[in-house]
Amino acid sequence: GENVEQHPSTLSVQEGDSAVIKCTYSDSASNYFPWYKQELGKRPQLIIDIRSNVGEKKDQRIAVTLNKTAKHFSLHITETQPEDSAVYFCAASIQDYKLSFGAGTTVTVRA
Amino acid sequence: GAGVSQSPSNKVTEKGKDVELRCDPISGHTALYWYRQSLGQGLEFLIYFQGNSAPDKSGLPSDRFSAERTGGSVSTLTIQRTQQEDSAVYLCASTPGGQSSYEQYFGPGTRLTVT
């Protein structure tokens, strides 16, 4: 099955700086790569996703890049704010329903 | 509209007891998923429903775990003879179904503690 690895496991950044989280996947047939944000005690929520026919996607301060050859994708958060503090999960999907998640990155934005 | 709901929010049970966890998906969503999230870990896929049928049960960890869905809506995850390693947050998610609907909408989860 698909195996997704995520790094780093924890990330502390100064407010206003950028945060980058990287994920690798094992199955070259994966074609959908979402990122979920989970605030403490709350449910995971989709923040951005990318399909395999696109190399980069941006939504305000958040961007995701995909390198199909290397089988890795990254989340970039610019101008970080305290409300960006959360656990972020990457995932990969071969079929349109089954998501394989990374172990998560705990992001702390220091004021 | 209403999001995915789950009940109970917390469940403490003794080792060896059976538990039932309930998920109410978003109205009209045909696809439903169960995941397990252990402390400090990612989400582990358990089972997927399309309508009332479960084409993929590959993530269920043992035969003590089962799930059903009735009326294309509510789903119940049952864990028999609970063990301490079953302690985790169990999350349910739903999607409208179909090729264009990838986003999974999650419920708040049920925190299961087996003592």
mmCIF file of C-alpha atoms in Angstrom:
data_model
loop_
_atom_site.group_PDB
_atom_site.id
_atom_site.type_symbol
_atom_site.label_atom_id
_atom_site.label_comp_id
_atom_site.label_asym_id
_atom_site.label_seq_id
_atom_site.Cartn_x
_atom_site.Cartn_y
_atom_site.Cartn_z
ATOM 1 C CA GLY A 1 0.000 0.000 0.000
ATOM 2 C CA GLU A 2 0.853 3.670 -0.064
ATOM 3 C CA ASN A 3 3.343 4.922 2.531
ATOM 4 C CA VAL A 4 3.570 8.630 3.319
ATOM 5 C CA GLU A 5 6.401 10.088 5.351
ATOM 6 C CA GLN A 6 6.245 13.615 6.752
ATOM 7 C CA HIS A 7 8.978 15.880 8.114
ATOM 8 C CA PRO A 8 9.611 17.548 10.434
ATOM 9 C CA SER A 9 7.468 16.206 13.244
ATOM 10 C CA THR A 10 7.629 19.543 15.044
ATOM 11 C CA LEU A 11 8.323 23.025 13.731
ATOM 12 C CA SER A 12 8.663 26.257 15.656
ATOM 13 C CA VAL A 13 8.758 29.533 13.746
ATOM 14 C CA GLN A 14 8.765 33.192 14.624
ATOM 15 C CA GLU A 15 5.611 35.055 13.700
ATOM 16 C CA GLY A 16 5.989 36.483 10.218
ATOM 17 C CA ASP A 17 8.487 33.860 9.099
ATOM 18 C CA SER A 18 7.744 31.030 6.668
ATOM 19 C CA ALA A 19 7.060 27.393 7.507
ATOM 20 C CA VAL A 20 7.760 24.468 5.198
ATOM 21 C CA ILE A 21 6.587 20.890 5.679
ATOM 22 C CA LYS A 22 7.717 18.105 3.377
ATOM 23 C CA CYS A 23 6.157 14.755 2.540
ATOM 24 C CA THR A 24 7.242 11.827 0.417
ATOM 25 C CA TYR A 25 5.081 9.045 -0.941
ATOM 26 C CA SER A 26 5.888 5.579 -2.181
ATOM 27 C CA ASP A 27 3.339 4.763 -4.880
ATOM 28 C CA SER A 28 3.867 6.549 -8.188
ATOM 29 C CA ALA A 29 0.188 5.931 -9.026
ATOM 30 C CA SER A 30 -0.904 8.412 -6.331
ATOM 31 C CA ASN A 31 -2.729 11.285 -7.962
ATOM 32 C CA TYR A 32 -4.267 13.392 -5.216
ATOM 33 C CA PHE A 33 -2.424 15.162 -2.374
ATOM 34 C CA PRO A 34 -4.422 17.055 0.252
ATOM 35 C CA TRP A 35 -3.214 18.892 3.335
ATOM 36 C CA TYR A 36 -5.303 18.960 6.508
ATOM 37 C CA LYS A 37 -4.984 21.264 9.502
ATOM 38 C CA GLN A 38 -6.034 20.065 12.939
ATOM 39 C CA GLU A 39 -6.206 22.575 15.765
ATOM 40 C CA LEU A 40 -6.005 21.273 19.300
ATOM 41 C CA GLY A 41 -9.126 19.306 20.190
ATOM 42 C CA LYS A 42 -10.762 19.970 16.837
ATOM 43 C CA ARG A 43 -11.433 17.993 13.701
ATOM 44 C CA PRO A 44 -9.068 17.930 10.710
ATOM 45 C CA GLN A 45 -9.993 20.409 7.995
ATOM 46 C CA LEU A 46 -8.791 20.563 4.413
ATOM 47 C CA ILE A 47 -6.683 23.652 3.756
ATOM 48 C CA ILE A 48 -5.355 22.971 0.262
ATOM 49 C CA ASP A 49 -5.006 20.103 -2.175
ATOM 50 C CA ILE A 50 -3.235 19.379 -5.438
ATOM 51 C CA ARG A 51 -3.765 16.890 -8.230
ATOM 52 C CA SER A 52 -0.970 15.082 -10.011
ATOM 53 C CA ASN A 53 -1.399 17.080 -13.218
ATOM 54 C CA VAL A 54 -0.419 20.302 -11.448
ATOM 55 C CA GLY A 55 3.003 21.258 -10.079
ATOM 56 C CA GLU A 56 2.044 24.093 -7.784
ATOM 57 C CA LYS A 57 -1.043 25.627 -6.247
ATOM 58 C CA LYS A 58 -1.397 28.729 -4.126
ATOM 59 C CA ASP A 59 -4.150 30.092 -1.902
ATOM 60 C CA GLN A 60 -3.265 33.357 -0.168
ATOM 61 C CA ARG A 61 -0.482 32.564 2.323
ATOM 62 C CA ILE A 62 -0.529 28.826 1.640
ATOM 63 C CA ALA A 63 1.073 27.029 -1.284
ATOM 64 C CA VAL A 64 1.708 23.415 -2.158
ATOM 65 C CA THR A 65 4.284 22.090 -4.609
ATOM 66 C CA LEU A 66 4.441 18.619 -6.115
ATOM 67 C CA ASN A 67 7.411 16.847 -7.651
ATOM 68 C CA LYS A 68 6.092 13.655 -9.241
ATOM 69 C CA THR A 69 9.504 12.467 -10.356
ATOM 70 C CA ALA A 70 10.907 12.605 -6.860
ATOM 71 C CA LYS A 71 7.566 11.608 -5.304
ATOM 72 C CA HIS A 72 7.479 14.426 -2.822
ATOM 73 C CA PHE A 73 5.234 17.378 -2.094
ATOM 74 C CA SER A 74 5.533 20.313 0.267
ATOM 75 C CA LEU A 75 3.368 22.806 2.115
ATOM 76 C CA HIS A 76 4.576 26.389 2.386
ATOM 77 C CA ILE A 77 3.028 28.872 4.779
ATOM 78 C CA THR A 78 4.253 32.445 4.434
ATOM 79 C CA GLU A 79 3.926 35.318 6.905
ATOM 80 C CA THR A 80 2.942 32.933 9.676
ATOM 81 C CA GLN A 81 0.461 34.090 12.297
ATOM 82 C CA PRO A 82 -0.393 32.683 15.748
ATOM 83 C CA GLU A 83 -3.581 31.135 14.346
ATOM 84 C CA ASP A 84 -1.430 28.975 12.059
ATOM 85 C CA SER A 85 -0.344 27.005 15.135
ATOM 86 C CA ALA A 86 -1.802 23.511 14.674
ATOM 87 C CA VAL A 87 -0.959 20.005 13.540
ATOM 88 C CA TYR A 88 -0.695 19.675 9.773
ATOM 89 C CA PHE A 89 -1.169 16.361 7.970
ATOM 90 C CA CYS A 90 -0.268 15.553 4.412
ATOM 91 C CA ALA A 91 -1.951 12.686 2.595
ATOM 92 C CA ALA A 92 -1.779 10.844 -0.698
ATOM 93 C CA SER A 93 -4.439 8.946 -2.577
ATOM 94 C CA ILE A 94 -4.319 6.385 -5.372
ATOM 95 C CA GLN A 95 -8.013 5.884 -5.603
ATOM 96 C CA ASP A 96 -10.454 8.722 -5.169
ATOM 97 C CA TYR A 97 -11.388 7.714 -1.659
ATOM 98 C CA LYS A 98 -8.551 6.133 0.276
ATOM 99 C CA LEU A 99 -6.190 8.631 1.895
ATOM 100 C CA SER A 100 -2.868 7.581 3.388
ATOM 101 C CA PHE A 101 -1.803 10.181 5.941
ATOM 102 C CA GLY A 102 1.582 11.280 7.155
ATOM 103 C CA ALA A 103 2.235 11.283 10.892
ATOM 104 C CA GLY A 104 1.694 15.023 11.204
ATOM 105 C CA THR A 105 3.744 18.155 11.916
ATOM 106 C CA THR A 106 3.082 20.229 15.007
ATOM 107 C CA VAL A 107 3.615 23.856 14.038
ATOM 108 C CA THR A 108 4.075 26.464 16.750
ATOM 109 C CA VAL A 109 4.176 30.115 15.782
ATOM 110 C CA ARG A 110 5.992 32.210 18.387
ATOM 111 C CA ALA A 111 4.708 35.734 18.890
ATOM 112 C CA GLY B 1 -25.855 22.942 6.935
ATOM 113 C CA ALA B 2 -24.962 20.495 9.666
ATOM 114 C CA GLY B 3 -21.561 18.881 9.513
ATOM 115 C CA VAL B 4 -20.525 15.334 10.334
ATOM 116 C CA SER B 5 -21.461 14.401 13.872
ATOM 117 C CA GLN B 6 -20.219 11.572 16.057
ATOM 118 C CA SER B 7 -21.327 10.124 19.344
ATOM 119 C CA PRO B 8 -20.337 9.697 22.033
ATOM 120 C CA SER B 9 -17.621 12.334 22.163
ATOM 121 C CA ASN B 10 -15.846 10.394 24.887
ATOM 122 C CA LYS B 11 -16.110 6.764 25.914
ATOM 123 C CA VAL B 12 -14.327 5.039 28.763
ATOM 124 C CA THR B 13 -14.726 1.292 28.887
ATOM 125 C CA GLU B 14 -13.206 -1.640 30.668
ATOM 126 C CA LYS B 15 -10.996 -4.082 28.840
ATOM 127 C CA GLY B 16 -13.058 -6.887 27.370
ATOM 128 C CA LYS B 17 -16.255 -4.883 26.920
ATOM 129 C CA ASP B 18 -17.844 -4.131 23.551
ATOM 130 C CA VAL B 19 -18.329 -0.555 22.341
ATOM 131 C CA GLU B 20 -20.336 1.067 19.568
ATOM 132 C CA LEU B 21 -19.351 4.352 17.981
ATOM 133 C CA ARG B 22 -21.790 6.267 15.834
ATOM 134 C CA CYS B 23 -21.303 8.549 12.854
ATOM 135 C CA ASP B 24 -23.878 10.785 11.184
ATOM 136 C CA PRO B 25 -22.497 12.010 7.856
ATOM 137 C CA ILE B 26 -23.481 15.170 6.064
ATOM 138 C CA SER B 27 -26.915 14.722 4.537
ATOM 139 C CA GLY B 28 -26.650 13.456 0.980
ATOM 140 C CA HIS B 29 -23.053 12.294 1.258
ATOM 141 C CA THR B 30 -22.836 8.808 -0.154
ATOM 142 C CA ALA B 31 -19.267 8.018 0.853
ATOM 143 C CA LEU B 32 -18.262 7.500 4.489
ATOM 144 C CA TYR B 33 -14.909 6.683 6.067
ATOM 145 C CA TRP B 34 -13.651 5.623 9.466
ATOM 146 C CA TYR B 35 -10.158 6.483 10.669
ATOM 147 C CA ARG B 36 -8.272 5.892 13.883
ATOM 148 C CA GLN B 37 -5.906 8.477 15.337
ATOM 149 C CA SER B 38 -3.600 7.315 18.081
ATOM 150 C CA LEU B 39 -1.806 9.854 20.279
ATOM 151 C CA GLY B 40 0.812 11.711 18.261
ATOM 152 C CA GLN B 41 0.104 9.696 15.151
ATOM 153 C CA GLY B 42 -1.490 10.340 11.801
ATOM 154 C CA LEU B 43 -4.856 9.105 10.730
ATOM 155 C CA GLU B 44 -5.077 5.396 10.035
ATOM 156 C CA PHE B 45 -7.687 4.319 7.472
ATOM 157 C CA LEU B 46 -10.080 1.674 8.767
ATOM 158 C CA ILE B 47 -12.986 1.245 6.338
ATOM 159 C CA TYR B 48 -14.793 2.946 3.463
ATOM 160 C CA PHE B 49 -18.489 2.847 2.651
ATOM 161 C CA GLN B 50 -20.136 3.749 -0.626
ATOM 162 C CA GLY B 51 -23.807 3.763 0.143
ATOM 163 C CA ASN B 52 -24.478 0.813 2.431
ATOM 164 C CA SER B 53 -21.717 -1.384 1.085
ATOM 165 C CA ALA B 54 -18.088 -1.446 2.182
ATOM 166 C CA PRO B 55 -15.846 -2.028 -0.827
ATOM 167 C CA ASP B 56 -12.716 -1.554 1.273
ATOM 168 C CA LYS B 57 -12.368 -2.956 4.772
ATOM 169 C CA SER B 58 -8.631 -3.408 4.498
ATOM 170 C CA GLY B 59 -7.776 -1.119 7.411
ATOM 171 C CA LEU B 60 -9.752 -2.911 10.109
ATOM 172 C CA PRO B 61 -7.016 -4.100 12.505
ATOM 173 C CA SER B 62 -8.643 -7.370 13.574
ATOM 174 C CA ASP B 63 -11.867 -9.327 13.454
ATOM 175 C CA ARG B 64 -12.888 -7.607 16.692
ATOM 176 C CA PHE B 65 -13.629 -4.545 14.568
ATOM 177 C CA SER B 66 -16.699 -4.297 12.385
ATOM 178 C CA ALA B 67 -18.795 -1.535 10.886
ATOM 179 C CA GLU B 68 -22.104 -1.184 9.206
ATOM 180 C CA ARG B 69 -24.071 1.519 7.497
ATOM 181 C CA THR B 70 -27.807 1.569 7.074
ATOM 182 C CA GLY B 71 -30.062 3.656 4.885
ATOM 183 C CA GLY B 72 -27.028 5.162 3.207
ATOM 184 C CA SER B 73 -26.619 7.429 6.199
ATOM 185 C CA VAL B 74 -25.683 6.555 9.786
ATOM 186 C CA SER B 75 -22.731 4.260 10.374
ATOM 187 C CA THR B 76 -21.752 2.316 13.477
ATOM 188 C CA LEU B 77 -18.252 1.090 14.260
ATOM 189 C CA THR B 78 -18.257 -1.773 16.749
ATOM 190 C CA ILE B 79 -15.248 -2.970 18.678
ATOM 191 C CA GLN B 80 -15.716 -6.256 20.505
ATOM 192 C CA ARG B 81 -13.701 -7.390 23.512
ATOM 193 C CA THR B 82 -11.840 -4.089 23.680
ATOM 194 C CA GLN B 83 -8.130 -4.056 24.419
ATOM 195 C CA GLN B 84 -5.993 -1.246 25.796
ATOM 196 C CA GLU B 85 -4.332 -0.778 22.413
ATOM 197 C CA ASP B 86 -7.739 0.158 21.010
ATOM 198 C CA SER B 87 -7.536 3.436 22.938
ATOM 199 C CA ALA B 88 -7.508 6.220 20.354
ATOM 200 C CA VAL B 89 -9.651 8.877 18.740
ATOM 201 C CA TYR B 90 -11.953 7.403 16.121
ATOM 202 C CA LEU B 91 -12.790 9.834 13.348
ATOM 203 C CA CYS B 92 -15.488 9.588 10.751
ATOM 204 C CA ALA B 93 -15.531 11.518 7.486
ATOM 205 C CA SER B 94 -17.871 11.806 4.529
ATOM 206 C CA THR B 95 -17.812 13.036 0.956
ATOM 207 C CA PRO B 96 -20.553 13.591 -1.594
ATOM 208 C CA GLY B 97 -19.150 10.712 -3.643
ATOM 209 C CA GLY B 98 -18.257 10.644 -7.307
ATOM 210 C CA GLN B 99 -15.054 11.397 -9.153
ATOM 211 C CA SER B 100 -15.000 15.130 -8.499
ATOM 212 C CA SER B 101 -15.540 15.111 -4.769
ATOM 213 C CA TYR B 102 -12.274 14.423 -3.016
ATOM 214 C CA GLU B 103 -12.506 16.612 0.089
ATOM 215 C CA GLN B 104 -13.274 14.587 3.175
ATOM 216 C CA TYR B 105 -15.322 16.344 5.843
ATOM 217 C CA PHE B 106 -14.447 15.094 9.283
ATOM 218 C CA GLY B 107 -16.503 14.704 12.406
ATOM 219 C CA PRO B 108 -15.224 15.745 15.846
ATOM 220 C CA GLY B 109 -14.223 12.200 16.722
ATOM 221 C CA THR B 110 -14.895 9.827 19.597
ATOM 222 C CA ARG B 111 -12.124 9.498 22.157
ATOM 223 C CA LEU B 112 -12.074 5.902 23.328
ATOM 224 C CA THR B 113 -10.202 4.972 26.486
ATOM 225 C CA VAL B 114 -9.916 1.316 27.437
ATOM 226 C CA THR B 115 -8.927 0.794 31.076
#
